[in-house]
XYZ file of C-alpha atoms in Angstrom:
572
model
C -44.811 -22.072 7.219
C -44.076 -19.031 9.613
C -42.847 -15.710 7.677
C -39.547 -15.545 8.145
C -39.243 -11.373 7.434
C -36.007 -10.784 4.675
C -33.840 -8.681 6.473
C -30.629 -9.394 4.538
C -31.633 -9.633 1.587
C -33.186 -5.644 1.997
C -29.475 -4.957 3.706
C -28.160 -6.286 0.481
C -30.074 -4.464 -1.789
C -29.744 -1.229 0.477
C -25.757 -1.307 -0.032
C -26.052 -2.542 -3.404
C -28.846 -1.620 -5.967
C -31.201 1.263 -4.173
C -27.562 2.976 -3.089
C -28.953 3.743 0.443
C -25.817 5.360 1.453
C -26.185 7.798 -1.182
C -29.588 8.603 0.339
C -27.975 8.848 3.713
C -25.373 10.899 2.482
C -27.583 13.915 2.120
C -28.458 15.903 5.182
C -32.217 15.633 5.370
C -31.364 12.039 5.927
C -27.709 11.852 7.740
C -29.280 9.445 10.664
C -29.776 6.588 8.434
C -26.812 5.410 9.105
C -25.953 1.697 8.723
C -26.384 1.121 12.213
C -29.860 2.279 12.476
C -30.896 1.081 9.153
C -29.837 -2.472 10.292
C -31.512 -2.115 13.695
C -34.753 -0.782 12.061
C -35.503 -3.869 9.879
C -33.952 -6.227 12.440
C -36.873 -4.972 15.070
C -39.665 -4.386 12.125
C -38.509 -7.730 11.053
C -39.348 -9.323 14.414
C -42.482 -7.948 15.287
C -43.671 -8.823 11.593
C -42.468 -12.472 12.592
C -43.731 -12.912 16.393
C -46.967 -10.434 15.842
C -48.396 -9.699 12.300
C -47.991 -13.316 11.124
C -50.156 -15.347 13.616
C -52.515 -12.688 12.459
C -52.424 -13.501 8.765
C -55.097 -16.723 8.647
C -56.908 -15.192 11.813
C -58.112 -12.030 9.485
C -59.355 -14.899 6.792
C -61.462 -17.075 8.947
C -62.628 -14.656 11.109
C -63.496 -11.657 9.027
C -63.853 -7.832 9.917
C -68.068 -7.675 10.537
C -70.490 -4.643 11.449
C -72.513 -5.165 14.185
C -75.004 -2.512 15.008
C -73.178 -0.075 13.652
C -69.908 -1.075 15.197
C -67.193 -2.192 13.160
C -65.743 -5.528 15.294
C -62.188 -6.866 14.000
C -60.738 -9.843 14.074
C -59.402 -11.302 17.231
C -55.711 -10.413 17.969
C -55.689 -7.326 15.383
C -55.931 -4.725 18.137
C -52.604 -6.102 19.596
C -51.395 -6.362 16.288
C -52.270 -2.856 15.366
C -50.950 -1.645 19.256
C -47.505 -3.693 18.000
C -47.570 -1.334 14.806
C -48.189 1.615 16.602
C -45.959 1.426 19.853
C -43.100 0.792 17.706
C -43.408 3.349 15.356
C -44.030 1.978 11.895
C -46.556 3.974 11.325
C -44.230 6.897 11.447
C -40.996 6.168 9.961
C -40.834 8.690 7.431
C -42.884 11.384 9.510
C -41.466 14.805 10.351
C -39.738 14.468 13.911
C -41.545 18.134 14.720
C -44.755 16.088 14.970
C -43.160 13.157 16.735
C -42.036 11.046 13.376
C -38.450 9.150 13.133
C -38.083 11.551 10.268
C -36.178 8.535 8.187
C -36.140 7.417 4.323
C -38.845 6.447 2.378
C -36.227 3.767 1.245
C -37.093 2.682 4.739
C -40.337 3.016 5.163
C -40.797 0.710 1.972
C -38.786 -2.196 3.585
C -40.269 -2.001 6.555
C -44.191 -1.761 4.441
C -43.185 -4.950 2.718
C -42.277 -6.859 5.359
C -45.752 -6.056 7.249
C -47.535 -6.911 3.782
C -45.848 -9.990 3.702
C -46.898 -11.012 7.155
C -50.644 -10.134 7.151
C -51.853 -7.873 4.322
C -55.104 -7.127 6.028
C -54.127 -5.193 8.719
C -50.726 -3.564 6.981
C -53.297 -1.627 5.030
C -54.572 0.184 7.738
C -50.825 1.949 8.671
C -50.550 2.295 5.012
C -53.761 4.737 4.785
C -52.477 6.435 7.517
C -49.145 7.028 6.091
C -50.589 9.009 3.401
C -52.828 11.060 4.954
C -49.695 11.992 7.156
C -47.488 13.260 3.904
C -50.916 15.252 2.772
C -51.834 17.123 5.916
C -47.720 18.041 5.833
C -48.033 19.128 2.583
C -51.349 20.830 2.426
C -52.984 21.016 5.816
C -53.302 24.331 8.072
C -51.078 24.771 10.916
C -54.095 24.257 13.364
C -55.033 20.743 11.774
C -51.292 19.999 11.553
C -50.289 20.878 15.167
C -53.884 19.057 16.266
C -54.110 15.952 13.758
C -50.554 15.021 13.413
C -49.550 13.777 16.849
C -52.219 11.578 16.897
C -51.786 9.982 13.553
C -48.066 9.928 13.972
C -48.309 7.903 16.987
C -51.218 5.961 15.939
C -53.191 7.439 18.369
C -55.653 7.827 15.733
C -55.433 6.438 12.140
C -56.533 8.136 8.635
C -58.354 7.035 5.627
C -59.166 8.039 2.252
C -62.596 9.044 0.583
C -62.462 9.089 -3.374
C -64.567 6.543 -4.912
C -68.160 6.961 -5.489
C -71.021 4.458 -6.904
C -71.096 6.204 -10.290
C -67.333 8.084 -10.070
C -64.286 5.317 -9.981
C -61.822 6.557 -12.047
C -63.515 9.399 -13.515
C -63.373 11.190 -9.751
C -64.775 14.154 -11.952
C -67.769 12.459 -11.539
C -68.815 12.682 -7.593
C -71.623 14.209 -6.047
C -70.554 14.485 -2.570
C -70.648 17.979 -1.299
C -69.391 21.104 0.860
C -71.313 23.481 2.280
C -69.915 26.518 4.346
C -71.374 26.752 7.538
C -69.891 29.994 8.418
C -67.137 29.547 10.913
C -64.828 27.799 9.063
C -65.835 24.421 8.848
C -68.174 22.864 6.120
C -71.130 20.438 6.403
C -70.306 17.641 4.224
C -72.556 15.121 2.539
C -72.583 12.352 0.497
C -72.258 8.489 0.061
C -68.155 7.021 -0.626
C -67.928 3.550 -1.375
C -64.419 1.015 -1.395
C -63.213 2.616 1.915
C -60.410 0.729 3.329
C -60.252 0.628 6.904
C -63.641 2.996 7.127
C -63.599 2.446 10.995
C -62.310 -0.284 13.320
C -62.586 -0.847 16.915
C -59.053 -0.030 18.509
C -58.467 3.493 17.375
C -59.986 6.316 19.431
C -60.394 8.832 16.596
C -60.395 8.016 12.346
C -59.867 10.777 10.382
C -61.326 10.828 6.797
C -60.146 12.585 3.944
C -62.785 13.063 1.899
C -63.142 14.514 -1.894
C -66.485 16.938 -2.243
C -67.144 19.872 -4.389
C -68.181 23.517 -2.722
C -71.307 25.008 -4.301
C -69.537 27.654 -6.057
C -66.462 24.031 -7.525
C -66.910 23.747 -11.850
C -67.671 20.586 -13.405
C -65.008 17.446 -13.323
C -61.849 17.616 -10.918
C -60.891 21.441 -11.165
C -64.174 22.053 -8.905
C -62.661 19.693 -6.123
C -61.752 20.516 -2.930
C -60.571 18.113 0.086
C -61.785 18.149 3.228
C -60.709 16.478 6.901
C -63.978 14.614 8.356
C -63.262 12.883 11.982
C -65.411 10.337 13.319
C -65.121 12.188 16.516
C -65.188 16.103 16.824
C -62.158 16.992 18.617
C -62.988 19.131 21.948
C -61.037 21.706 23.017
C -58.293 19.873 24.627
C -58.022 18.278 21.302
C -59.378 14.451 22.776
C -62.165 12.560 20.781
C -65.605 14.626 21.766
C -69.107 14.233 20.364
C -69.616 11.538 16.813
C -69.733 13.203 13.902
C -72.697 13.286 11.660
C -71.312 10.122 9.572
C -71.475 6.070 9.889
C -70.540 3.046 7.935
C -73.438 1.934 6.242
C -72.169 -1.594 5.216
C -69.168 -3.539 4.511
C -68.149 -5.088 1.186
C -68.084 -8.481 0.878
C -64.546 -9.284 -0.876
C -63.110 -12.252 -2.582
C -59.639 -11.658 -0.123
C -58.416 -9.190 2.368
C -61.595 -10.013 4.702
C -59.610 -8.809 8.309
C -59.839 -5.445 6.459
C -62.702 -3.632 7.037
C -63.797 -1.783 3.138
C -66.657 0.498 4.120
C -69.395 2.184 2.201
C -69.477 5.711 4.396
C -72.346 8.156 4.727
C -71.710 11.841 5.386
C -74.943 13.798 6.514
C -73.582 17.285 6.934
C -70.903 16.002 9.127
C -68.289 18.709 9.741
C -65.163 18.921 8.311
C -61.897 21.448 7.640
C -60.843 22.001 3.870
C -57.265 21.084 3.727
C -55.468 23.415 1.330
C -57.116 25.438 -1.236
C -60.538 25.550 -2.502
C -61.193 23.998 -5.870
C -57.593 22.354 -5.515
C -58.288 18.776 -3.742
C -56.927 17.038 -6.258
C -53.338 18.328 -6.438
C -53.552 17.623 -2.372
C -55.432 14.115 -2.532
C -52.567 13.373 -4.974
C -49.906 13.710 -2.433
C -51.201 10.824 -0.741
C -52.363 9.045 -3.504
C -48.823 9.230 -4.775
C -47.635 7.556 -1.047
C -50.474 4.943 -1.290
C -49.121 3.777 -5.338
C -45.733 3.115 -4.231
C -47.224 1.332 -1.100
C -49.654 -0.552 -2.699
C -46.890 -2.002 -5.305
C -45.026 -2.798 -2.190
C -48.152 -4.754 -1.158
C -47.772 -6.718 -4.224
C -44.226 -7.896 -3.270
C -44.687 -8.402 0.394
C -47.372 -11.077 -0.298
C -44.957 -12.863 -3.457
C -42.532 -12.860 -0.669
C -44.940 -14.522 1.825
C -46.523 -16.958 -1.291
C -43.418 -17.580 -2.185
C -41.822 -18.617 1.478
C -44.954 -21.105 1.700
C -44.318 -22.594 -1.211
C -40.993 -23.323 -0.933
C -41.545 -25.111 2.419
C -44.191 -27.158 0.842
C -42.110 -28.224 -2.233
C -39.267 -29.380 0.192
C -41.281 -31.423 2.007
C -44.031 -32.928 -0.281
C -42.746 -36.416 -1.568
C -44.302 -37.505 -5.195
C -42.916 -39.042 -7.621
C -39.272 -40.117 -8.482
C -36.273 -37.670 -8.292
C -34.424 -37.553 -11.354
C -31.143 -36.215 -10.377
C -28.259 -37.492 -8.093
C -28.413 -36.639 -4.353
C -31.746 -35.304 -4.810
C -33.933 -33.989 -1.570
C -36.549 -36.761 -2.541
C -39.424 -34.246 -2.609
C -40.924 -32.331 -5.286
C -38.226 -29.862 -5.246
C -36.039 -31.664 -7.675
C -38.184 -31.883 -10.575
C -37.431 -29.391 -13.067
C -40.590 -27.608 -13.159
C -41.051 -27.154 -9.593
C -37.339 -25.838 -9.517
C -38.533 -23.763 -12.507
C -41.336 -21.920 -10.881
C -39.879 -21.413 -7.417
C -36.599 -20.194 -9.213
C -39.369 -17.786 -11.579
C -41.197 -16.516 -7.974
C -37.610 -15.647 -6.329
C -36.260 -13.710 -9.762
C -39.397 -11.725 -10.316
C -39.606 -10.871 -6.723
C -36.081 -9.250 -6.681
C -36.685 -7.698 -9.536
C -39.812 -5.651 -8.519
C -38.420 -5.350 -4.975
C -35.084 -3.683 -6.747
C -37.763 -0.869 -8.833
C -39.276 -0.108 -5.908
C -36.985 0.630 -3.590
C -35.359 2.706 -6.690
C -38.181 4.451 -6.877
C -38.275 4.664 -2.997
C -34.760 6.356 -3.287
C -35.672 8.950 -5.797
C -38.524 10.221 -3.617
C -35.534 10.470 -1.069
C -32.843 12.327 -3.392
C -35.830 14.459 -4.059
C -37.036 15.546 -0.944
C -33.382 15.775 0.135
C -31.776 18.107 -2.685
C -35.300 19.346 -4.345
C -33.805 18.541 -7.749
C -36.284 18.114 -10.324
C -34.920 15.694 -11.938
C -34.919 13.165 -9.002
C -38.579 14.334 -8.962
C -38.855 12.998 -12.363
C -37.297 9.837 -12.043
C -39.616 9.453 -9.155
C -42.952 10.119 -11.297
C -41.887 7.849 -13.798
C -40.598 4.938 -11.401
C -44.051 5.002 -9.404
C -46.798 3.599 -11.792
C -44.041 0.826 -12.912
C -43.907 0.131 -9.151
C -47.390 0.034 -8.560
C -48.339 -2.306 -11.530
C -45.643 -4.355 -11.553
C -45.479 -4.867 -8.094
C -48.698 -6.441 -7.845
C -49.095 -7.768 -11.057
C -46.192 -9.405 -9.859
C -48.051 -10.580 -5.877
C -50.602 -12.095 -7.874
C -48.520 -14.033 -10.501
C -46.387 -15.019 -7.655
C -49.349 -16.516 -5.986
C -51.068 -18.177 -8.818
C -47.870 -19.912 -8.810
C -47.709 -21.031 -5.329
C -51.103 -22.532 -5.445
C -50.255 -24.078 -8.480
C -47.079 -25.726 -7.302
C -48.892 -26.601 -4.431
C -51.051 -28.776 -6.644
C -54.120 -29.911 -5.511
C -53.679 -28.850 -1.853
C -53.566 -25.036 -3.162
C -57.165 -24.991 -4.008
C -57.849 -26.509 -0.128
C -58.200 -23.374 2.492
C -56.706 -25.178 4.793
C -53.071 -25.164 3.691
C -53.477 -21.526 2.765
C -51.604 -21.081 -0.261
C -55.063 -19.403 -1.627
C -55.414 -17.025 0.510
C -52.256 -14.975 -1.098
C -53.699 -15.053 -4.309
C -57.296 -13.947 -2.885
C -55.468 -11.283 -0.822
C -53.316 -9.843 -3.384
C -55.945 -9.372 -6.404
C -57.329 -6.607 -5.156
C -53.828 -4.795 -5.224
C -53.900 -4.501 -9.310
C -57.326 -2.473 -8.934
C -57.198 0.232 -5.843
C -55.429 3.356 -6.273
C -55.665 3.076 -9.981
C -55.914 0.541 -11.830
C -52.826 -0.901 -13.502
C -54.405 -0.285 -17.138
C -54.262 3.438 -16.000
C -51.054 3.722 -14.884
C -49.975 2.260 -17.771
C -52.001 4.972 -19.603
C -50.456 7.464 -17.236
C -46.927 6.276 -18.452
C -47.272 6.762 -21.698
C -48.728 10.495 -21.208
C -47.703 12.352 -18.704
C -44.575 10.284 -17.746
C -43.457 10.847 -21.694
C -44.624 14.825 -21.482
C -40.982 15.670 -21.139
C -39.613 14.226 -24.354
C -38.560 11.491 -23.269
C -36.512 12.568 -20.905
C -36.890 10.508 -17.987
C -37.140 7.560 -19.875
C -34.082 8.432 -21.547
C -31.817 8.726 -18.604
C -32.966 5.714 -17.360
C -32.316 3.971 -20.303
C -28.852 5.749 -20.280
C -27.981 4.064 -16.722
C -29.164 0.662 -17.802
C -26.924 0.698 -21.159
C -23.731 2.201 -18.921
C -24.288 -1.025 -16.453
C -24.098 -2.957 -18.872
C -21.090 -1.667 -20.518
C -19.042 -1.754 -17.432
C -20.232 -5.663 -16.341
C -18.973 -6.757 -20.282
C -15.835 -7.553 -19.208
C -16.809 -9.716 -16.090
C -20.495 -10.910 -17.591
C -20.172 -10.791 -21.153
C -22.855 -13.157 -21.357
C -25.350 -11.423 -19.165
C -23.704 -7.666 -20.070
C -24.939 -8.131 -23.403
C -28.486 -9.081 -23.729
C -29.182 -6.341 -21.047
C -27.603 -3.773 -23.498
C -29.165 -5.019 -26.398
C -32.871 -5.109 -23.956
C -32.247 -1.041 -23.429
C -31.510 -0.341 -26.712
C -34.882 -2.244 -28.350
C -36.839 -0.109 -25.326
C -35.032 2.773 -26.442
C -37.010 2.342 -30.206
C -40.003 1.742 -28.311
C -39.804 4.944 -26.655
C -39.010 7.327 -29.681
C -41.802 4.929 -31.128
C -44.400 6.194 -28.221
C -43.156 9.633 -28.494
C -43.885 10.223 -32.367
C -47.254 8.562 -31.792
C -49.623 12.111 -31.503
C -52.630 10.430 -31.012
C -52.980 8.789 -27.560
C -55.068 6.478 -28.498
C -52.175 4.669 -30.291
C -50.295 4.743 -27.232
C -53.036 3.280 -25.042
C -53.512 0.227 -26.859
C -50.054 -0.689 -26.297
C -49.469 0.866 -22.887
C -49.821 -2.396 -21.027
C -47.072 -4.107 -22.573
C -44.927 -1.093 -22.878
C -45.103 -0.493 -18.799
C -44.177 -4.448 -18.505
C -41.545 -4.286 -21.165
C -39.981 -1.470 -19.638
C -40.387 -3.540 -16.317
C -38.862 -6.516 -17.801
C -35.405 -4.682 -18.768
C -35.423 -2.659 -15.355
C -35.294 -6.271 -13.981
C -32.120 -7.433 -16.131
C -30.359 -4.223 -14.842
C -31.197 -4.785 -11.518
C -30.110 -8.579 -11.544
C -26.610 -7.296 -13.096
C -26.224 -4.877 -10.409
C -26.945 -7.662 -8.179
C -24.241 -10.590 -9.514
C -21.807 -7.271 -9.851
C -22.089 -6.991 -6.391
C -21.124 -10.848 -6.020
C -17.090 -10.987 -5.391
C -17.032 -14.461 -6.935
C -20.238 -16.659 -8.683
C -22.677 -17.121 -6.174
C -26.464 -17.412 -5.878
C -27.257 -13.816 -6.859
C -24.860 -14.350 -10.275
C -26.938 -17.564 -10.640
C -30.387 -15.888 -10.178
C -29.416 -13.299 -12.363
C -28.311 -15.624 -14.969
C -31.738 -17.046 -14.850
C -33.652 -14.373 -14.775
C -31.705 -12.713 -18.006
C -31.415 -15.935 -20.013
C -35.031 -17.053 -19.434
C -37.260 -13.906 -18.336
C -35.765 -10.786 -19.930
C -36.490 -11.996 -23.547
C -40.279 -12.297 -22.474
C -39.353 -8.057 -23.298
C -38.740 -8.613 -27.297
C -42.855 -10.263 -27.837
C -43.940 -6.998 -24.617
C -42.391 -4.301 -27.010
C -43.557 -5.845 -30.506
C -46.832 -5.732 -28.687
C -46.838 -1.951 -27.386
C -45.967 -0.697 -30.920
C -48.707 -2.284 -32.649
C -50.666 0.798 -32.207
C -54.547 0.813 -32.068
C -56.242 0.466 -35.271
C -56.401 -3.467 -35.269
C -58.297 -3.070 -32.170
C -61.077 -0.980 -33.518
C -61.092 -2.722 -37.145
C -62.805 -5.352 -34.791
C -66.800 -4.482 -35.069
C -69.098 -4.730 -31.722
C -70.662 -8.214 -33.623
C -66.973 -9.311 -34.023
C -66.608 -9.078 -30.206
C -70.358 -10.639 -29.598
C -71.745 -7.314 -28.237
């Protein structure tokens, strides 16, 4: 079935959960009006449709391959790419000084998920770019800035980010590539990065690399790390691609999904490079765009349930098997109860996660808008529910589809697999969703509670003011806060981590779960009489939201059951 990009139902949410207009209200971001938000996704929407979506099997049956050297992609993504480019999506969110639209990240998330949706493979490479973007305006000189940014902001050239190393994943602490002066500014940088995602491709003049190393004089672990801009080409002095740097893509990864994207393993033998703010401080700067890339990767997650989901709703209304038990039935599988129970599962869980990120999308907003901290905060805390329930949420979402799908899901051909090979990846890069969860029970609880708290505070307030019109949704939403509410003072008292850890897993889902109730309620609020939101909502809060009650019994249970259990008991 051809991806049919969800333009209203982002309009929708816009007006009525991420409160767009309050976004639009501030003065950083007065052009968003309605007008141009509507025309945005209306034109994203189409190209996503018409361009990106023939795209999406090409990249899977004719993969991304390296051919002397040369990194050849699959047929058709060069004009998809150009498509990207010409119309801006790289560059939604970019500073207008530098020739970006200068618009939301509320925006900029939409517009992401619809691209994800319609071929994952090569979304990913705008999505790299994106980042780097936000961390050179952050962090970069203003010779790199007035030199790099123009390029990358039109798409001229595209960026990528060097982290991971054979023997440092996580633990970036661990890497061995490194910097050495060379005495006019520019260091000679060596060393092997592996899981490089979009490491070159052939329709780009120029990628630009930013790459983690440590300086001679950089200490042990991730204080000693400093972050560096490596071309592929050496600008010349009119600023145009000039002689190849000292680097190359030694091989490509061969992946269970995502195979029109091109992961690299890159060698750097003394290529040059610029150090892009401080020395010793990469980190704190690499962070900026990992930050971007977590609430784009969770967007991943959603773009391909929507696009998983799409397909298998066209397949369950027109597969015929077996015999309809209800009255004026569509005759296909659709009107069996457990078909209708999955599809109506994929469509709640995908507004759900849509609603927390774009939330979270709107709090980057308020904060970049007013500078208030506590929009800040409410940002941090949003992101790593984004990112792991996002795509925990793409690859449930997909698993489903093939199941429903039956036996014609495990057949290429019909390519309900595909989403589910695609998407898997999406719960691993940019940290892993075990450590986000770890990272929101530390350092998004190292203010008391506070975030948490207020967010808890909106959720309860909801669903005081929908008792009246919902009672029956109103209250098990209420009750949901107030159960995560123990579960938070519960965290909080825990001093030793590792008594948060074990539960942190369920506790990020839990909290998830009741996020999802809220944003259902806002949803059938919205609704001037019953209609199919109330009705979604209704499902989602009667059958889904419990699933929070067994989540939160889980995340308290603390950690000492787990290492009662003796190497032998596990069969080490």
């Amino acid at each position: 079935m051809p991806y049919k990009a969800p333009v209203e139902e982002f309009r929708f949410l816009f007006d009525h959960v991420a409160d767009l207009a309050t976004v639009s209200g501030t003065d950083r971001f007065a052009e968003a009006t309605p007008d141009v938000t509507a025309a945005i996704l209306t034109e994203a929407g189409r190209m996503c449709e018409e361009v990106l979506d023939p795209l999406q099997r090409v990249g899977d049956t004719h993969p991304a391959r390296l051919e002397n050297g040369v990194v050849r992609t699959p047929p058709g993504f060069d004009e998809g790419y150009r498509a990207i480019a010409d119309g801006g999506w790289v560059s939604i969110g970019a500073d207008p000084s530098h020739g970006g639209m200068g618009l939301p990240m509320t925006l900029t998330t939409a517009v992401n998920e619809m691209m994800s949706g319609a071929c994952l493979s090569i979304q990913l490479n705008p999505l790299m770019t994106q980042g780097q973007i936000e961390a050179l305006e952050h962090h970069a000189s203003d010779e790199i800035k007035a030199l790099y940014l123009p390029k990358l902001v039109s798409g001229e050239w595209c960026g990528t980010m060097n982290l991971t190393e054979s023997q440092a994943g996580s633990d970036v602490g661990a890497l061995r590539t490194k910097a050495e002066p060379n005495g006019d500014g520019t260091y000679a940088i060596s060393g092997q990065k592996i899981y490089i995602s979009w490491g070159d491709n052939d329709f780009t003049t120029n990628v630009c690399h930013l790459v983690l190393a440590r300086l001679p004089d950089g200490v042990p672990g991730t204080k000693g790390i400093s972050l560096f801009l490596v071309p592929k080409y050496l600008p010349d002095e009119d600023g145009a691609p000039g002689r190849a740097n000292d680097l190359r893509v030694v091989s490509l990864e061969h992946k269970m999904g995502l195979h029109g994207s091109p992961t690299a393993v890159m060698q750097y033998d003394g290529a040059t490079g610029w150090l892009v703010g401080e020395e010793h401080d990469g980190m704190r700067a690499m962070f900026t765009m990992m930050n971007n890339a977590r609430l784009g990767v969770g967007v991943q997650g959603i773009g391909v349930a929507e696009g998983a989901y799409q397909h298998a709703l066209a397949y369950a209304m027109d597969r015929k098997q077996g015999r309809s038990l209800i009255e004026k039935g569509t005759g296909t599988i659709i009107d069996h109860a457990n078909v209708r129970r999955m599809l109506a599962t994929m469509r709640a869980e995908i507004t759900a996660a849509r609603s927390i990120a774009l939330a979270c999308a709107a709090s980057i907003d308020m904060e970049t808008a007013t500078g208030d901290a506590k929009w800040a905060a409410r940002a941090a805390f949003l992101t790593p529910i984004t990112k792991a329930f996002g795509t925990d949420t793409g690859i449930a979402v997909a698993n489903t589809g093939m199941q429903l799908h039956g036996g014609m899901g495990y057949i290429e051909e019909t390519g309900a697999a595909q989403y589910l090979r695609d998407v898997r990846v999406t719960a691993i890069y940019e940290g892993t969703n075990g450590i986000q969860a770890m990272d929101f029970v530390a350092r998004k609880l190292s203010d008391g509670g506070e975030a948490a708290h207020a967010i808890l505070d909106e959720i309860e307030a909801q669903a005081e003011a929908a008792r009246e019109r919902f009672p029956d949704l109103a209250e098990p939403v209420w009750q949901a806060g107030e159960t995560l509410r123990e579960t938070v003072d519960w965290m909080l008292a825990q001093k030793d981590m590792n008594q948060r850890f074990a539960g942190a897993v369920p506790y990020l889902r839990g909290f998830a779960r009741v996020l999802g109730g809220h944003y259902h309620l806002l949803a059938a609020m919205a609704e001037a009489r019953e209609g199919a939101r109330t009705r979604l909502a209704r499902f989602y809060i009667t059958r889904l939201l419990p699933e929070h009650v067994s989540l939160l019994a889980h995340a308290t249970s603390g950690a000492d059951d787990l290492y009662a259990l003796t190497l032998e008991d596990l069969g080490a």
